[in-house]
CSV table of C-alpha atoms in Angstrom, one decimal:
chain,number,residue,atom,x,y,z
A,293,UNK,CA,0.0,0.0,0.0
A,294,UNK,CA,3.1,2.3,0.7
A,295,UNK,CA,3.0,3.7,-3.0
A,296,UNK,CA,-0.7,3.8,-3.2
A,297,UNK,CA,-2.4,7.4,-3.5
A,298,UNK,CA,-6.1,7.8,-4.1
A,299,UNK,CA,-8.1,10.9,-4.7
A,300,UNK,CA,-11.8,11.3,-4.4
A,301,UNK,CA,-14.6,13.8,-5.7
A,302,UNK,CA,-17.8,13.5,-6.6
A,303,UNK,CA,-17.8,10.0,-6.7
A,304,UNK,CA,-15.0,9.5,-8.8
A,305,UNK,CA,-12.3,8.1,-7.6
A,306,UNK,CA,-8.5,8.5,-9.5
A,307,UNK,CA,-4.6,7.8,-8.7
A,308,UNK,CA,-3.5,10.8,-6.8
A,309,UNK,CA,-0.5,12.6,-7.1
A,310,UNK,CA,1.9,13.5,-3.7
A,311,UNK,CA,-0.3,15.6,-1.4
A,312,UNK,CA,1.5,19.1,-1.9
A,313,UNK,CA,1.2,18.7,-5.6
A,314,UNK,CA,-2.4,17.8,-5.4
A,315,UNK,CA,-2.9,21.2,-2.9
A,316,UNK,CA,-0.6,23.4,-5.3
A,317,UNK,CA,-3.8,22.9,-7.7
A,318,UNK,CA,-6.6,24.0,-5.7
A,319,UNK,CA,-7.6,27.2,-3.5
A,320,UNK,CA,-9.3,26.1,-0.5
A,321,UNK,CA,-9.6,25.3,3.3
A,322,UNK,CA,-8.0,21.8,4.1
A,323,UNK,CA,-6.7,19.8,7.1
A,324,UNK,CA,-4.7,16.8,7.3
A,325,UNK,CA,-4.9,13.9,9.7
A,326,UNK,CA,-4.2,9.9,10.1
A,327,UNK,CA,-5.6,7.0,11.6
A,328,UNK,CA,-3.9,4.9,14.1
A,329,UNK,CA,-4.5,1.5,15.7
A,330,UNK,CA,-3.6,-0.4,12.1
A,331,UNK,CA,-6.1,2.0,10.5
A,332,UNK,CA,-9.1,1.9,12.9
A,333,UNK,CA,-9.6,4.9,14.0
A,334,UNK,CA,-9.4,8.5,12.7
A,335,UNK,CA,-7.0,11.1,15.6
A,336,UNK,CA,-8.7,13.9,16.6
A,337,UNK,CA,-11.2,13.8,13.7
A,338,UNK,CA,-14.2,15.6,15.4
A,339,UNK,CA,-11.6,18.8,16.3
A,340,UNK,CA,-10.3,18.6,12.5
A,341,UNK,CA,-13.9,19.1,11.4
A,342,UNK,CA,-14.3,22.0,13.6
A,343,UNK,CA,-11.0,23.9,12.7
A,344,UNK,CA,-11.8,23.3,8.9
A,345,UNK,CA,-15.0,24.9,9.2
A,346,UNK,CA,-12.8,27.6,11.3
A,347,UNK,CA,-10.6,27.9,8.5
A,348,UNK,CA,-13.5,28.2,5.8
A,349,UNK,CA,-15.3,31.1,7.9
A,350,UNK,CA,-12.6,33.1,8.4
A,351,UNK,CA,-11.3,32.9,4.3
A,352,UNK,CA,-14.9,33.7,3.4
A,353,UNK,CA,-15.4,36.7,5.5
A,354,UNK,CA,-12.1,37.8,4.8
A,355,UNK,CA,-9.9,36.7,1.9
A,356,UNK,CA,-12.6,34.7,-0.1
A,357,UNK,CA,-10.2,34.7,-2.8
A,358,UNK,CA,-7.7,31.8,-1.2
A,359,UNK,CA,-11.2,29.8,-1.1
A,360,UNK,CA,-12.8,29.9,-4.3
A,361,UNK,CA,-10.8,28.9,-7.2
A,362,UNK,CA,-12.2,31.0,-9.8
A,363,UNK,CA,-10.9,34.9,-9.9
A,364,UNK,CA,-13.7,36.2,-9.1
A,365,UNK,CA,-14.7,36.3,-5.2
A,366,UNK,CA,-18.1,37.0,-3.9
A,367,UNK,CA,-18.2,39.7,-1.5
A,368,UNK,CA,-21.7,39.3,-1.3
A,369,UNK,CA,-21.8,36.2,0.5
A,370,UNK,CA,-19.2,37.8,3.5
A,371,UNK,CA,-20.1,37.3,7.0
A,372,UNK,CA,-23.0,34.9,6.1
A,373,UNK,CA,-22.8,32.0,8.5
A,374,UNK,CA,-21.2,28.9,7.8
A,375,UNK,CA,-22.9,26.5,10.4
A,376,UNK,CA,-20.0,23.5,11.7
A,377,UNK,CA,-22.8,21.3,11.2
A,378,UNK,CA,-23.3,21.7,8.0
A,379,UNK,CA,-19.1,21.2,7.1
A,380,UNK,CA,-19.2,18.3,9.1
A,381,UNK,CA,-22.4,16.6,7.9
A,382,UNK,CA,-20.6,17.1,3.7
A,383,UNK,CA,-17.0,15.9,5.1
A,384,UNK,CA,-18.3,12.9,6.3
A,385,UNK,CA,-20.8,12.4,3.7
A,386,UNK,CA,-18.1,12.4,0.8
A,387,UNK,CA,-15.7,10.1,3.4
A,388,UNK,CA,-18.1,7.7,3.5
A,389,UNK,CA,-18.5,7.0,0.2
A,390,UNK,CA,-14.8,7.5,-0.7
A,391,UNK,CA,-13.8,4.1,1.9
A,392,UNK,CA,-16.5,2.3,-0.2
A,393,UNK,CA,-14.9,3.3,-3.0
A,394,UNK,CA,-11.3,3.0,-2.0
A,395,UNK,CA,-10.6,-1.2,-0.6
A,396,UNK,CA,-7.1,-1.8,0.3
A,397,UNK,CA,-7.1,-5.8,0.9
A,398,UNK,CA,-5.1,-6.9,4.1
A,399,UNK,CA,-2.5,-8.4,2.4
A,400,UNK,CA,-1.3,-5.5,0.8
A,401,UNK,CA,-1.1,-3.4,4.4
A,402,UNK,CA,2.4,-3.1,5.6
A,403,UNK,CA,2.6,-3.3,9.4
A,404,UNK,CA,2.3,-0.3,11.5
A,405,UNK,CA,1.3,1.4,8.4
A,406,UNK,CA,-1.3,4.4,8.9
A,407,UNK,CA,-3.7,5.9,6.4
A,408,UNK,CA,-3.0,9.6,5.9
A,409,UNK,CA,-6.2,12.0,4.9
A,410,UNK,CA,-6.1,15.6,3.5
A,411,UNK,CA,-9.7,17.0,3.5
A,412,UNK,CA,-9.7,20.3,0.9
A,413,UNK,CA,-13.0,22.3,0.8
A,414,UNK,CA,-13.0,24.7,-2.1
A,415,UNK,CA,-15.6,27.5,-3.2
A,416,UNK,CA,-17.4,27.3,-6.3
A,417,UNK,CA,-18.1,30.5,-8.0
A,418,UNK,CA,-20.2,28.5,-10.5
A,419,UNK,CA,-22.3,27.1,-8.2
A,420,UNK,CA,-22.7,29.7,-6.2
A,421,UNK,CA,-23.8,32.1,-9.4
A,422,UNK,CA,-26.7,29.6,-9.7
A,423,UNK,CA,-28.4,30.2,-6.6
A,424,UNK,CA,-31.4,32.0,-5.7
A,425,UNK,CA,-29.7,35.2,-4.0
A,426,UNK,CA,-33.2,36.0,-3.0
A,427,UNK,CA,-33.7,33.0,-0.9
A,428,UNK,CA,-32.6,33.4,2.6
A,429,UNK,CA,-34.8,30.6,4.1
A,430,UNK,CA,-32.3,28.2,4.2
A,431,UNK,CA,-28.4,29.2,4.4
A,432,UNK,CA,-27.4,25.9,5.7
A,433,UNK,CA,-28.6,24.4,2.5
A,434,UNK,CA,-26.5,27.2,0.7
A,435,UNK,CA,-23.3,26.6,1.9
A,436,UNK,CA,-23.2,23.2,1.1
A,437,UNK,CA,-23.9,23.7,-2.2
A,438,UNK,CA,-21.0,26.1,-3.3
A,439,UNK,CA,-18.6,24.2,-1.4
A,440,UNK,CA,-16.7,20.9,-3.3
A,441,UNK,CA,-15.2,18.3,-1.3
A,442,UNK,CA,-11.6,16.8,-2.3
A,443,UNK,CA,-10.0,13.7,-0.7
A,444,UNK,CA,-6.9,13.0,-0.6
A,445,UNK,CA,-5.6,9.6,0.8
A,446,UNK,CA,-2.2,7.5,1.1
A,447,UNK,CA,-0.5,5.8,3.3
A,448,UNK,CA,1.4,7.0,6.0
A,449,UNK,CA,4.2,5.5,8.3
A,450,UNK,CA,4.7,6.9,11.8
A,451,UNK,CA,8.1,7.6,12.9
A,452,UNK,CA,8.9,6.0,16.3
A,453,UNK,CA,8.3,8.4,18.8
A,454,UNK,CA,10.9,10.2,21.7
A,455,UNK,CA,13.8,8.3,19.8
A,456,UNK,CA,17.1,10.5,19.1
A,457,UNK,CA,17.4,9.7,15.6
A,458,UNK,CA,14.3,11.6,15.6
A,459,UNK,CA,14.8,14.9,16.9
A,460,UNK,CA,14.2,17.6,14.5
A,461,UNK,CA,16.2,20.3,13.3
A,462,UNK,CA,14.8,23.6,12.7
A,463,UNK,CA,15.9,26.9,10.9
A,464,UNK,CA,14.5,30.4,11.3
A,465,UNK,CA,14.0,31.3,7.2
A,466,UNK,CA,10.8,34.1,6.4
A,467,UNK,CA,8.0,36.2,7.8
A,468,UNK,CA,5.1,35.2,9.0
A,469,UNK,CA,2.0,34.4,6.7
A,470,UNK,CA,-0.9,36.2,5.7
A,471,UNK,CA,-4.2,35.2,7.3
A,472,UNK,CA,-2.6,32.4,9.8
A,473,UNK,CA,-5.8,31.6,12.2
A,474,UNK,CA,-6.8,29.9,8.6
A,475,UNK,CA,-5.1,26.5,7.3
A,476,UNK,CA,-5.3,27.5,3.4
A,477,UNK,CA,-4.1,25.5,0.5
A,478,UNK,CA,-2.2,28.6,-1.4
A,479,UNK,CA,0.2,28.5,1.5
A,480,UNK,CA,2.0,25.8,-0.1
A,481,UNK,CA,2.5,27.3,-3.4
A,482,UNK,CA,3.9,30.8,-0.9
A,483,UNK,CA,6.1,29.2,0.5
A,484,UNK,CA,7.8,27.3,-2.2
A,485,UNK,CA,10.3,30.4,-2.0
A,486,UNK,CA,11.7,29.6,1.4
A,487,UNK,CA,12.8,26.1,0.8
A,488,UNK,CA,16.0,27.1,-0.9
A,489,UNK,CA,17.1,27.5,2.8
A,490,UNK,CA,16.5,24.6,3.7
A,491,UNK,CA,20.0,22.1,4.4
A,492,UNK,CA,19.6,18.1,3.8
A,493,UNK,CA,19.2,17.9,7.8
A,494,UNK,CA,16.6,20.8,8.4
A,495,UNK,CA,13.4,19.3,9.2
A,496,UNK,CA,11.4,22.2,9.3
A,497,UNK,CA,11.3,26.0,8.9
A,498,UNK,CA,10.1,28.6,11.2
A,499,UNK,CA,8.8,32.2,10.3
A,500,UNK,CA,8.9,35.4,12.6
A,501,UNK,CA,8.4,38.8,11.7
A,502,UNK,CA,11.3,40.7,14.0
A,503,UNK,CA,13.8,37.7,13.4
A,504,UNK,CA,13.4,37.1,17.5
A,505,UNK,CA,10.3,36.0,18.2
A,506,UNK,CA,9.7,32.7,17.0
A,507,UNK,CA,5.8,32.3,15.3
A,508,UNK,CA,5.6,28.7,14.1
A,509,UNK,CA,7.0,26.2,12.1
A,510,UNK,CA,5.5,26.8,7.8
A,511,UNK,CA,3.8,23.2,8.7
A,512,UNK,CA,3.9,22.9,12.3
A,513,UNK,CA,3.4,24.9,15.7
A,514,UNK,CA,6.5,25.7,17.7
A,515,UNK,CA,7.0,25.1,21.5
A,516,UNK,CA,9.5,25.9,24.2
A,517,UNK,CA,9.9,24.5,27.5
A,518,UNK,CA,12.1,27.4,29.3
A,519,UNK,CA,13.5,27.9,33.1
A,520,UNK,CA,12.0,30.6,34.7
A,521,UNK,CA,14.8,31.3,37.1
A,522,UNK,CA,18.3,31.5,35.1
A,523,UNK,CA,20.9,28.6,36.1
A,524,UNK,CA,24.4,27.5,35.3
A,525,UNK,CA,23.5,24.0,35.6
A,526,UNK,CA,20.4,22.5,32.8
A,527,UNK,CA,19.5,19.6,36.0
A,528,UNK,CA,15.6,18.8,36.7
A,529,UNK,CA,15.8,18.5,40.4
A,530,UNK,CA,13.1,20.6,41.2
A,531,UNK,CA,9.2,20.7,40.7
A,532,UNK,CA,7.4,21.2,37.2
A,533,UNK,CA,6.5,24.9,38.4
A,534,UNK,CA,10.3,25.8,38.0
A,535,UNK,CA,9.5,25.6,33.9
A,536,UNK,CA,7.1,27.2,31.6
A,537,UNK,CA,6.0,25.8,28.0
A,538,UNK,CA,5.7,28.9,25.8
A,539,UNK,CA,4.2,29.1,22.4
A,540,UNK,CA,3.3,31.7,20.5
A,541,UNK,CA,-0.7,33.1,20.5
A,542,UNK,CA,-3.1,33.0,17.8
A,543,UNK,CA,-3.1,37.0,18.0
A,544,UNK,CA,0.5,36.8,16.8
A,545,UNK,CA,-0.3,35.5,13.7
A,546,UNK,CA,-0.3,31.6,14.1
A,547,UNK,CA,-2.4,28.4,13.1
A,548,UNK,CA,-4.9,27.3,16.3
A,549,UNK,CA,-3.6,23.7,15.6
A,550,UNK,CA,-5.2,21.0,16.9
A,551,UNK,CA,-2.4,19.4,18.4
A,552,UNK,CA,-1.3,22.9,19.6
A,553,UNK,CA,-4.9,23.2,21.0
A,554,UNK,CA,-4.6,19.5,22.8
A,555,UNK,CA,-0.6,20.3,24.2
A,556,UNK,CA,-2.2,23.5,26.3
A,557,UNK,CA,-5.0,21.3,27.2
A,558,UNK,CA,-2.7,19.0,28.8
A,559,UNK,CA,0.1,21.8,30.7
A,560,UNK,CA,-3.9,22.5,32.1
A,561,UNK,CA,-4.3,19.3,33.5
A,562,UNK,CA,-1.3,18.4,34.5
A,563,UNK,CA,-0.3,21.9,36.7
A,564,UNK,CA,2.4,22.0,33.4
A,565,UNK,CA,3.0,26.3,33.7
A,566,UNK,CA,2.1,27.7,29.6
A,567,UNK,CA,2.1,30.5,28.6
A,568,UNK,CA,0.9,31.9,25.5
A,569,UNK,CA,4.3,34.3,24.4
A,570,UNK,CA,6.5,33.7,21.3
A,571,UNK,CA,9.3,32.3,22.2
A,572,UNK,CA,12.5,34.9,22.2
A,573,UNK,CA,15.6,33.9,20.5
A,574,UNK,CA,17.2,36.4,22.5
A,575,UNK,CA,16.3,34.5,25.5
A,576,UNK,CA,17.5,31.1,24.4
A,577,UNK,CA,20.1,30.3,27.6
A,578,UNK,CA,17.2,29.9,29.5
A,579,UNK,CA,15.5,26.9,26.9
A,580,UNK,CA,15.4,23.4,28.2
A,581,UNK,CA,13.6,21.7,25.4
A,582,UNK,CA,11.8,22.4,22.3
A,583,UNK,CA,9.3,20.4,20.6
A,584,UNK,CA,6.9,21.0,17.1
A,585,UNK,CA,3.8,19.7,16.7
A,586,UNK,CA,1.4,18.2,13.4
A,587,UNK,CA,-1.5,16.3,12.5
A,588,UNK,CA,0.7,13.6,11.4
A,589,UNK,CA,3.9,13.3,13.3
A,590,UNK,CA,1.6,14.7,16.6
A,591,UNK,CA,4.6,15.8,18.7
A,592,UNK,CA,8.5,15.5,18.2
A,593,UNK,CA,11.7,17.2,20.1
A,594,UNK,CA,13.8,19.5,18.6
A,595,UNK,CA,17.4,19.0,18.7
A,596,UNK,CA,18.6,22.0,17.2
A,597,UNK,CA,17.3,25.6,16.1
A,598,UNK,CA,19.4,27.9,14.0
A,599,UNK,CA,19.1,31.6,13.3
A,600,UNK,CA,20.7,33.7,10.3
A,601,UNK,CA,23.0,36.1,11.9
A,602,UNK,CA,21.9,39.6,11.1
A,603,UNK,CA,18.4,38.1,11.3
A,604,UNK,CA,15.9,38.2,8.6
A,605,UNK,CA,17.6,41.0,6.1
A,606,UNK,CA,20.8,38.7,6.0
A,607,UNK,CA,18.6,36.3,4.2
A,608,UNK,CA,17.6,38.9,1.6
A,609,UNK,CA,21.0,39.9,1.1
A,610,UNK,CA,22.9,36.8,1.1
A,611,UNK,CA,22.9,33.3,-1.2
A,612,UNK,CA,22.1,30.0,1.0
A,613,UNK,CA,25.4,28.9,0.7
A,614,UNK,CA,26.7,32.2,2.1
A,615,UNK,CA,24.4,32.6,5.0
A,616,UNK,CA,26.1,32.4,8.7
A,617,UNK,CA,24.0,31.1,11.7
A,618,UNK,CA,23.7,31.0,15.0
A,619,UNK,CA,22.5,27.6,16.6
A,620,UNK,CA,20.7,26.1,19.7
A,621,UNK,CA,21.3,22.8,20.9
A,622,UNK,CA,19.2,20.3,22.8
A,623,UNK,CA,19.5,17.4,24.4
A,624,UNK,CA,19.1,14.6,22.1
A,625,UNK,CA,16.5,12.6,23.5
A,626,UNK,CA,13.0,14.1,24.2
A,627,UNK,CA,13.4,16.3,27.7
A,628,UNK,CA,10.9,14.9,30.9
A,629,UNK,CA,8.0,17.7,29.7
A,630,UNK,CA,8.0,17.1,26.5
A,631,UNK,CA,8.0,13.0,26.8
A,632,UNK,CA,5.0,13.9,29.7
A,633,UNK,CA,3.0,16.1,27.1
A,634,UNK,CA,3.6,13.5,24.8
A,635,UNK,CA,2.1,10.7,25.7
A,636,UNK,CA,-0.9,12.8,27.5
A,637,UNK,CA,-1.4,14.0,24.0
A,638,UNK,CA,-1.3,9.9,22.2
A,639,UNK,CA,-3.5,9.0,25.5
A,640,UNK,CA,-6.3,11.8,24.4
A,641,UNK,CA,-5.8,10.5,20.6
A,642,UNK,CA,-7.1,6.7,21.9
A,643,UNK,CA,-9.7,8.0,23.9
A,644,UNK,CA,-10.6,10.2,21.2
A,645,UNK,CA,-10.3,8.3,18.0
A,646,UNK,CA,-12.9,8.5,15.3
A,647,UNK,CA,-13.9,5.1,14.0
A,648,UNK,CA,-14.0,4.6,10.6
A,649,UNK,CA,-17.0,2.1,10.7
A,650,UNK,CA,-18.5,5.3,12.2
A,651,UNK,CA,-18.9,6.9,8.6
């Protein structure tokens, strides 16, 4: 199944290219999640569905344009509700039918090997144009017919979790992105630009708009776990109230991801100390761990972050190759918070899986 891509719309159902091809052709809202369990179980599928419909809301009232694919946008149609009911009821609908339509036999599942989803919703102007503006008796109805539903679905294969091998290594590269509380599919196409600063061993880029404060990663949410009181020695002999996980706020400009959303719900429970703050570069001696977070790989450790000395500008004026930075190092295993958050995190995913014999 490892080479097996499927896409599904409208009840047809075709070989799929790789996933950031496939959103490069559309304009619209998406998320991305997996199964786990062999395939049993969607993660988290119930908050994806809610944070989609976030995503389309806030593109429609403000930049309809990264929603419909047509050039035209209809301003008309701004803040008109879009009920989560409604996004949820035509998500699931078209998921349904595409595992009816898509039958992987057993014998061609490699072990431990995941099924990866991306839901795109798009705008269509066409469809929209056909509707009865004068007919405000039923909006719900409306919305879900000028929106189309694309599935995109492969296999995925989880990377062991708190392993060293495994830590990732980030690099501070670009600004932060235009309308971030939304997950968009022209994002991918934006930042197609930033990748040419990206080494063979960086696993992910970050964005920030001074060059201190770090935002997010361009496909993951960025966490630190810092001291509060500064100390020669990096030792965990004292209480969990001695550290503080800071990420950035959504007011900043960043994604509300759901993973981000389930790592603040655990600090809660577990008397962890957050704070929503973007983490400052400048204040790096006092960082004890790092992690990212995403809908696939859920939560991995950071082993080191670099920054372009001179910042941001020295990346306008300066080839790749040229470019001199400054680094952070971690640990390479996964630090006691972040293994605690963790698996508090993959506890909630169990709990909270959605089955797929429930579509």
């Amino acid at each position: 199944m490892s080479n097996c891509r499927f896409l599904y719309h409208n009840g047809v159902v075709l070989e799929a290219p790789p996933v950031t091809t496939f959103l490069e052709s559309l304009t619209g809202a998406y998320t991305t999640t997996r199964t786990i369990n062999n395939g049993t179980s969607f993660l988290f599928w119930e908050r994806h569905m809610k944070r989609l419909s976030s995503s389309i809301r806030i593109l429609l009232n403000s930049k309809p344009e990264l929603l419909f694919s047509s050039g035209s946008s209809p301003r008309f149609w701004m803040n008109q509700p879009v009920p989560h009911s409604s996004i949820y009821d035509l998500v699931n609908g078209s998921m349904s039918e595409a595992l009816k339509s898509v039958v992987v036999k057993e014998s061609d599942r490699i072990y431990g090997e995941e099924l990866a989803v991306t839901v795109l919703v798009t705008g269509n102007v066409e469809k929209l144009n056909r509707l009865d503006d004068g007919n405000k008796c039923d909006e719900e109805r409306k919305v879900l017919d000028f929106l189309d539903v694309w599935l995109h679905l492969g296999a995925y294969s989880p990377f062991p979790l708190g392993v060293r091998e495994n830590a990732a290594s980030l690099a501070l590269v670009g600004r932060g992105r235009d309308v971030a509380a939304a997950k968009y599919s022209d994002w991918v196409r934006l930042r197609k630009p930033l990748e040419k600063f990206r080494s063979p061993s960086t696993t992910e880029l970050l964005l920030s708009n001074d060059g201190d404060h770090l935002l997010e990663g361009c496909i993951t949410n960025f966490f630190v776990v810092c001291r509060r009181v500064k100390s020669s020695e990096n030792l965990y002999g004292g209480s969990l109230s001695e550290f503080e996980v800071q990420t950035a706020p959504i007011t900043d400009g960043v994604l509300a991801g759901v993973i981000r959303d389930l790592v603040i719900e655990v600090c809660l429970s577990k008397g962890i100390p957050y704070r929503e703050r973007a983490p400052s570069w400048s204040e790096r001696e006092l960082w004890e761990e790092a992690f990212i977070t995403s809908s696939l790989r859920i939560l991995q450790h950071v082993g080191t972050i670099k920054v372009p000395i001179g910042s941001l500008e020295a990346l306008a004026c300066n080839k790749p190759e040229e470019i001199q930075w400054k680094e952070k190092r971690f640990k390479e295993r996964p630090g006691m918070i972040t293994e605690l958050i963790q698996k508090a995190v993959m506890e909630r995913g169990i709990e909270q899986g959605f089955p797929l014999k429930a579509f």
